[in-house]
């Protein structure tokens, strides 16, 4: 099957979205982890900020990443008229 420019545009946007969300995931997971000692110097609701980010904040960020991906891909599918095959 030969890809048209329509297909290429769809996949280009899909890959850019995936790359952007993976960079955010990397930042939340590894960059924040790298600075955990510095973050622990700040108190938030009686807990060190580093602990709070990894106990609650990272999980919330992951859910937001998933939600953004679903919303953007649904819009992209409608825009490019992509239908699921059964």
mmCIF file of N, CA and C in Angstrom:
data_model
loop_
_atom_site.group_PDB
_atom_site.id
_atom_site.type_symbol
_atom_site.label_atom_id
_atom_site.label_comp_id
_atom_site.label_asym_id
_atom_site.label_seq_id
_atom_site.Cartn_x
_atom_site.Cartn_y
_atom_site.Cartn_z
ATOM 1 N N UNK A 1 0.842 -1.180 0.000
ATOM 2 C CA UNK A 1 0.000 0.000 0.000
ATOM 3 C C UNK A 1 0.883 1.239 0.000
ATOM 4 N N UNK A 2 0.619 2.104 -0.914
ATOM 5 C CA UNK A 2 1.389 3.334 -1.018
ATOM 6 C C UNK A 2 0.736 4.425 -0.173
ATOM 7 N N UNK A 3 1.546 5.107 0.618
ATOM 8 C CA UNK A 3 1.033 6.165 1.486
ATOM 9 C C UNK A 3 0.874 7.456 0.692
ATOM 10 N N UNK A 4 -0.271 8.084 0.891
ATOM 11 C CA UNK A 4 -0.515 9.372 0.249
ATOM 12 C C UNK A 4 0.001 10.484 1.168
ATOM 13 N N UNK A 5 -0.041 11.706 0.676
ATOM 14 C CA UNK A 5 0.369 12.850 1.497
ATOM 15 C C UNK A 5 -0.580 13.008 2.681
ATOM 16 N N UNK A 6 -1.827 12.640 2.492
ATOM 17 C CA UNK A 6 -2.827 12.656 3.560
ATOM 18 C C UNK A 6 -2.403 11.730 4.701
ATOM 19 N N UNK A 7 -1.965 10.520 4.363
ATOM 20 C CA UNK A 7 -1.494 9.562 5.361
ATOM 21 C C UNK A 7 -0.224 10.061 6.056
ATOM 22 N N UNK A 8 0.664 10.610 5.274
ATOM 23 C CA UNK A 8 1.928 11.108 5.850
ATOM 24 C C UNK A 8 1.685 12.243 6.840
ATOM 25 N N UNK A 9 0.774 13.136 6.512
ATOM 26 C CA UNK A 9 0.468 14.252 7.409
ATOM 27 C C UNK A 9 -0.114 13.725 8.716
ATOM 28 N N UNK A 10 -1.009 12.747 8.621
ATOM 29 C CA UNK A 10 -1.609 12.146 9.814
ATOM 30 C C UNK A 10 -0.536 11.532 10.705
ATOM 31 N N UNK A 11 0.346 10.749 10.128
ATOM 32 C CA UNK A 11 1.378 10.077 10.927
ATOM 33 C C UNK A 11 2.437 11.040 11.437
ATOM 34 N N UNK A 12 2.703 12.094 10.696
ATOM 35 C CA UNK A 12 3.664 13.105 11.162
ATOM 36 C C UNK A 12 3.145 13.764 12.436
ATOM 37 N N UNK A 13 1.866 14.142 12.439
ATOM 38 C CA UNK A 13 1.282 14.756 13.631
ATOM 39 C C UNK A 13 1.239 13.757 14.779
ATOM 40 N N UNK A 14 0.881 12.512 14.472
ATOM 41 C CA UNK A 14 0.833 11.455 15.486
ATOM 42 C C UNK A 14 2.206 11.260 16.130
ATOM 43 N N UNK A 15 3.253 11.200 15.337
ATOM 44 C CA UNK A 15 4.600 11.013 15.879
ATOM 45 C C UNK A 15 5.070 12.222 16.684
ATOM 46 N N UNK A 16 4.748 13.420 16.227
ATOM 47 C CA UNK A 16 5.133 14.617 16.985
ATOM 48 C C UNK A 16 4.419 14.673 18.328
ATOM 49 N N UNK A 17 3.142 14.322 18.339
ATOM 50 C CA UNK A 17 2.395 14.278 19.589
ATOM 51 C C UNK A 17 3.003 13.256 20.540
ATOM 52 N N UNK A 18 3.304 12.074 20.023
ATOM 53 C CA UNK A 18 3.900 11.022 20.845
ATOM 54 C C UNK A 18 5.248 11.471 21.399
ATOM 55 N N UNK A 19 6.072 12.089 20.583
ATOM 56 C CA UNK A 19 7.379 12.580 21.029
ATOM 57 C C UNK A 19 7.223 13.632 22.123
ATOM 58 N N UNK A 20 6.305 14.569 21.936
ATOM 59 C CA UNK A 20 6.080 15.615 22.937
ATOM 60 C C UNK A 20 5.627 15.017 24.267
ATOM 61 N N UNK A 21 4.688 14.089 24.219
ATOM 62 C CA UNK A 21 4.186 13.495 25.460
ATOM 63 C C UNK A 21 5.241 12.620 26.135
ATOM 64 N N UNK A 22 6.080 11.953 25.354
ATOM 65 C CA UNK A 22 7.167 11.174 25.946
ATOM 66 C C UNK A 22 8.209 12.082 26.603
ATOM 67 N N UNK A 23 8.453 13.246 26.021
ATOM 68 C CA UNK A 23 9.374 14.202 26.647
ATOM 69 C C UNK A 23 8.809 14.707 27.973
ATOM 70 N N UNK A 24 7.512 14.954 28.018
ATOM 71 C CA UNK A 24 6.886 15.369 29.279
ATOM 72 C C UNK A 24 6.982 14.239 30.297
ATOM 73 N N UNK A 25 6.693 13.004 29.865
ATOM 74 C CA UNK A 25 6.812 11.836 30.752
ATOM 75 C C UNK A 25 8.240 11.721 31.300
ATOM 76 N N UNK A 26 9.235 11.892 30.426
ATOM 77 C CA UNK A 26 10.628 11.821 30.850
ATOM 78 C C UNK A 26 10.935 12.895 31.890
ATOM 79 N N UNK A 27 10.440 14.108 31.650
ATOM 80 C CA UNK A 27 10.682 15.196 32.596
ATOM 81 C C UNK A 27 10.064 14.922 33.956
ATOM 82 N N UNK A 28 8.831 14.434 33.954
ATOM 83 C CA UNK A 28 8.159 14.145 35.222
ATOM 84 C C UNK A 28 8.859 13.006 35.957
ATOM 85 N N UNK A 29 9.273 11.993 35.224
ATOM 86 C CA UNK A 29 9.828 10.796 35.853
ATOM 87 C C UNK A 29 11.299 10.951 36.235
ATOM 88 N N UNK A 30 12.126 11.340 35.288
ATOM 89 C CA UNK A 30 13.564 11.312 35.526
ATOM 90 C C UNK A 30 14.157 12.658 35.947
ATOM 91 N N UNK A 31 13.723 13.734 35.331
ATOM 92 C CA UNK A 31 14.285 15.037 35.680
ATOM 93 C C UNK A 31 13.867 15.423 37.098
ATOM 94 N N UNK A 32 12.589 15.233 37.403
ATOM 95 C CA UNK A 32 12.140 15.531 38.772
ATOM 96 C C UNK A 32 12.830 14.603 39.771
ATOM 97 N N UNK A 33 13.060 13.351 39.389
ATOM 98 C CA UNK A 33 13.774 12.416 40.267
ATOM 99 C C UNK A 33 15.210 12.834 40.512
ATOM 100 N N UNK A 34 15.833 13.402 39.510
ATOM 101 C CA UNK A 34 17.210 13.862 39.641
ATOM 102 C C UNK A 34 17.317 14.993 40.669
ATOM 103 N N UNK A 35 16.290 15.829 40.732
ATOM 104 C CA UNK A 35 16.289 16.957 41.655
ATOM 105 C C UNK A 35 15.496 16.678 42.928
ATOM 106 N N UNK A 36 15.292 15.418 43.270
ATOM 107 C CA UNK A 36 14.467 15.057 44.431
ATOM 108 C C UNK A 36 15.040 15.624 45.726
ATOM 109 N N UNK A 37 16.349 15.593 45.910
ATOM 110 C CA UNK A 37 16.944 16.118 47.154
ATOM 111 C C UNK A 37 16.669 17.610 47.318
ATOM 112 N N UNK A 38 16.794 18.356 46.230
ATOM 113 C CA UNK A 38 16.507 19.788 46.298
ATOM 114 C C UNK A 38 15.024 20.032 46.540
ATOM 115 N N UNK A 39 14.171 19.232 45.908
ATOM 116 C CA UNK A 39 12.727 19.383 46.092
ATOM 117 C C UNK A 39 12.297 19.034 47.513
ATOM 118 N N UNK A 40 13.014 18.122 48.164
ATOM 119 C CA UNK A 40 12.658 17.733 49.524
ATOM 120 C C UNK A 40 12.909 18.840 50.537
ATOM 121 N N UNK A 41 13.655 19.854 50.152
ATOM 122 C CA UNK A 41 13.884 20.990 51.033
ATOM 123 C C UNK A 41 12.658 21.881 51.168
ATOM 124 N N UNK A 42 11.681 21.715 50.292
ATOM 125 C CA UNK A 42 10.457 22.512 50.309
ATOM 126 C C UNK A 42 9.333 21.641 50.875
ATOM 127 N N UNK A 43 8.564 22.202 51.811
ATOM 128 C CA UNK A 43 7.438 21.478 52.406
ATOM 129 C C UNK A 43 6.148 21.827 51.667
ATOM 130 N N UNK A 44 5.311 20.802 51.412
ATOM 131 C CA UNK A 44 4.013 21.000 50.786
ATOM 132 C C UNK A 44 2.999 20.128 51.513
ATOM 133 N N UNK A 45 2.037 20.746 52.161
ATOM 134 C CA UNK A 45 1.032 20.048 52.965
ATOM 135 C C UNK A 45 1.664 19.155 54.035
ATOM 136 N N UNK A 46 2.772 19.597 54.586
ATOM 137 C CA UNK A 46 3.442 18.863 55.643
ATOM 138 C C UNK A 46 4.375 17.763 55.168
ATOM 139 N N UNK A 47 4.507 17.589 53.864
ATOM 140 C CA UNK A 47 5.395 16.560 53.308
ATOM 141 C C UNK A 47 6.470 17.230 52.466
ATOM 142 N N UNK A 48 7.627 16.592 52.342
ATOM 143 C CA UNK A 48 8.641 17.122 51.423
ATOM 144 C C UNK A 48 8.102 17.114 49.992
ATOM 145 N N UNK A 49 8.368 18.161 49.243
ATOM 146 C CA UNK A 49 7.834 18.301 47.888
ATOM 147 C C UNK A 49 8.257 17.156 46.978
ATOM 148 N N UNK A 50 9.483 16.683 47.105
ATOM 149 C CA UNK A 50 9.941 15.551 46.285
ATOM 150 C C UNK A 50 9.093 14.316 46.509
ATOM 151 N N UNK A 51 8.783 14.029 47.768
ATOM 152 C CA UNK A 51 7.918 12.889 48.084
ATOM 153 C C UNK A 51 6.541 13.100 47.490
ATOM 154 N N UNK A 52 5.986 14.290 47.652
ATOM 155 C CA UNK A 52 4.632 14.570 47.178
ATOM 156 C C UNK A 52 4.549 14.430 45.657
ATOM 157 N N UNK A 53 5.561 14.920 44.950
ATOM 158 C CA UNK A 53 5.553 14.813 43.485
ATOM 159 C C UNK A 53 5.540 13.357 43.057
ATOM 160 N N UNK A 54 6.343 12.526 43.697
ATOM 161 C CA UNK A 54 6.414 11.135 43.261
ATOM 162 C C UNK A 54 5.273 10.281 43.802
ATOM 163 N N UNK A 55 4.701 10.655 44.934
ATOM 164 C CA UNK A 55 3.586 9.880 45.481
ATOM 165 C C UNK A 55 2.272 10.231 44.790
ATOM 166 N N UNK A 56 2.072 11.475 44.437
ATOM 167 C CA UNK A 56 0.803 11.909 43.858
ATOM 168 C C UNK A 56 0.964 12.610 42.519
ATOM 169 N N UNK A 57 1.873 13.532 42.450
ATOM 170 C CA UNK A 57 1.987 14.380 41.267
ATOM 171 C C UNK A 57 2.321 13.638 39.997
ATOM 172 N N UNK A 58 3.213 12.669 40.062
ATOM 173 C CA UNK A 58 3.598 11.926 38.865
ATOM 174 C C UNK A 58 2.417 11.117 38.341
ATOM 175 N N UNK A 59 1.660 10.519 39.241
ATOM 176 C CA UNK A 59 0.500 9.733 38.808
ATOM 177 C C UNK A 59 -0.536 10.617 38.128
ATOM 178 N N UNK A 60 -0.753 11.793 38.672
ATOM 179 C CA UNK A 60 -1.698 12.728 38.062
ATOM 180 C C UNK A 60 -1.176 13.173 36.697
ATOM 181 N N UNK A 61 0.119 13.436 36.595
ATOM 182 C CA UNK A 61 0.709 13.831 35.316
ATOM 183 C C UNK A 61 0.550 12.725 34.275
ATOM 184 N N UNK A 62 0.719 11.468 34.675
ATOM 185 C CA UNK A 62 0.561 10.353 33.735
ATOM 186 C C UNK A 62 -0.877 10.262 33.237
ATOM 187 N N UNK A 63 -1.845 10.466 34.133
ATOM 188 C CA UNK A 63 -3.251 10.448 33.716
ATOM 189 C C UNK A 63 -3.552 11.593 32.756
ATOM 190 N N UNK A 64 -2.977 12.748 33.004
ATOM 191 C CA UNK A 64 -3.174 13.890 32.112
ATOM 192 C C UNK A 64 -2.557 13.602 30.744
ATOM 193 N N UNK A 65 -1.375 12.998 30.720
ATOM 194 C CA UNK A 65 -0.731 12.644 29.453
ATOM 195 C C UNK A 65 -1.628 11.702 28.649
ATOM 196 N N UNK A 66 -2.186 10.691 29.306
ATOM 197 C CA UNK A 66 -3.062 9.748 28.624
ATOM 198 C C UNK A 66 -4.308 10.464 28.105
ATOM 199 N N UNK A 67 -4.900 11.315 28.934
ATOM 200 C CA UNK A 67 -6.092 12.051 28.520
ATOM 201 C C UNK A 67 -5.834 12.965 27.332
ATOM 202 N N UNK A 68 -4.708 13.657 27.349
ATOM 203 C CA UNK A 68 -4.350 14.542 26.231
ATOM 204 C C UNK A 68 -4.171 13.722 24.962
ATOM 205 N N UNK A 69 -3.498 12.586 25.064
ATOM 206 C CA UNK A 69 -3.281 11.746 23.885
ATOM 207 C C UNK A 69 -4.619 11.292 23.292
ATOM 208 N N UNK A 70 -5.531 10.836 24.145
ATOM 209 C CA UNK A 70 -6.833 10.361 23.667
ATOM 210 C C UNK A 70 -7.609 11.495 22.994
ATOM 211 N N UNK A 71 -7.661 12.657 23.632
ATOM 212 C CA UNK A 71 -8.408 13.783 23.073
ATOM 213 C C UNK A 71 -7.830 14.236 21.732
ATOM 214 N N UNK A 72 -6.517 14.399 21.670
ATOM 215 C CA UNK A 72 -5.898 14.886 20.440
ATOM 216 C C UNK A 72 -6.032 13.856 19.323
ATOM 217 N N UNK A 73 -5.854 12.576 19.647
ATOM 218 C CA UNK A 73 -5.972 11.556 18.608
ATOM 219 C C UNK A 73 -7.413 11.428 18.113
ATOM 220 N N UNK A 74 -8.407 11.584 18.977
ATOM 221 C CA UNK A 74 -9.803 11.564 18.514
ATOM 222 C C UNK A 74 -10.072 12.717 17.563
ATOM 223 N N UNK A 75 -9.575 13.903 17.893
ATOM 224 C CA UNK A 75 -9.729 15.053 16.987
ATOM 225 C C UNK A 75 -8.999 14.812 15.675
ATOM 226 N N UNK A 76 -7.800 14.261 15.767
ATOM 227 C CA UNK A 76 -7.010 13.987 14.568
ATOM 228 C C UNK A 76 -7.708 12.946 13.692
ATOM 229 N N UNK A 77 -8.277 11.921 14.302
ATOM 230 C CA UNK A 77 -8.997 10.899 13.544
ATOM 231 C C UNK A 77 -10.206 11.510 12.826
ATOM 232 N N UNK A 78 -10.935 12.394 13.502
ATOM 233 C CA UNK A 78 -12.076 13.048 12.856
ATOM 234 C C UNK A 78 -11.614 13.973 11.736
ATOM 235 N N UNK A 79 -10.531 14.695 11.979
ATOM 236 C CA UNK A 79 -10.036 15.635 10.977
ATOM 237 C C UNK A 79 -9.593 14.913 9.707
ATOM 238 N N UNK A 80 -8.906 13.778 9.875
ATOM 239 C CA UNK A 80 -8.410 13.028 8.723
ATOM 240 C C UNK A 80 -9.348 11.890 8.322
ATOM 241 N N UNK A 81 -10.501 11.821 8.952
ATOM 242 C CA UNK A 81 -11.533 10.822 8.653
ATOM 243 C C UNK A 81 -10.991 9.397 8.699
ATOM 244 N N UNK A 82 -10.321 9.101 9.808
ATOM 245 C CA UNK A 82 -9.789 7.767 10.012
ATOM 246 C C UNK A 82 -10.837 6.964 10.796
ATOM 247 N N UNK A 83 -11.162 5.793 10.293
ATOM 248 C CA UNK A 83 -12.154 4.948 10.964
ATOM 249 C C UNK A 83 -11.481 3.662 11.420
ATOM 250 N N UNK A 84 -12.008 3.122 12.511
ATOM 251 C CA UNK A 84 -11.469 1.856 13.016
ATOM 252 C C UNK A 84 -11.948 0.724 12.116
ATOM 253 N N UNK A 85 -11.085 -0.257 11.964
ATOM 254 C CA UNK A 85 -11.464 -1.459 11.227
ATOM 255 C C UNK A 85 -11.874 -2.515 12.219
ATOM 256 N N UNK A 86 -12.927 -3.231 11.922
ATOM 257 C CA UNK A 86 -13.405 -4.293 12.813
ATOM 258 C C UNK A 86 -13.145 -5.636 12.204
#
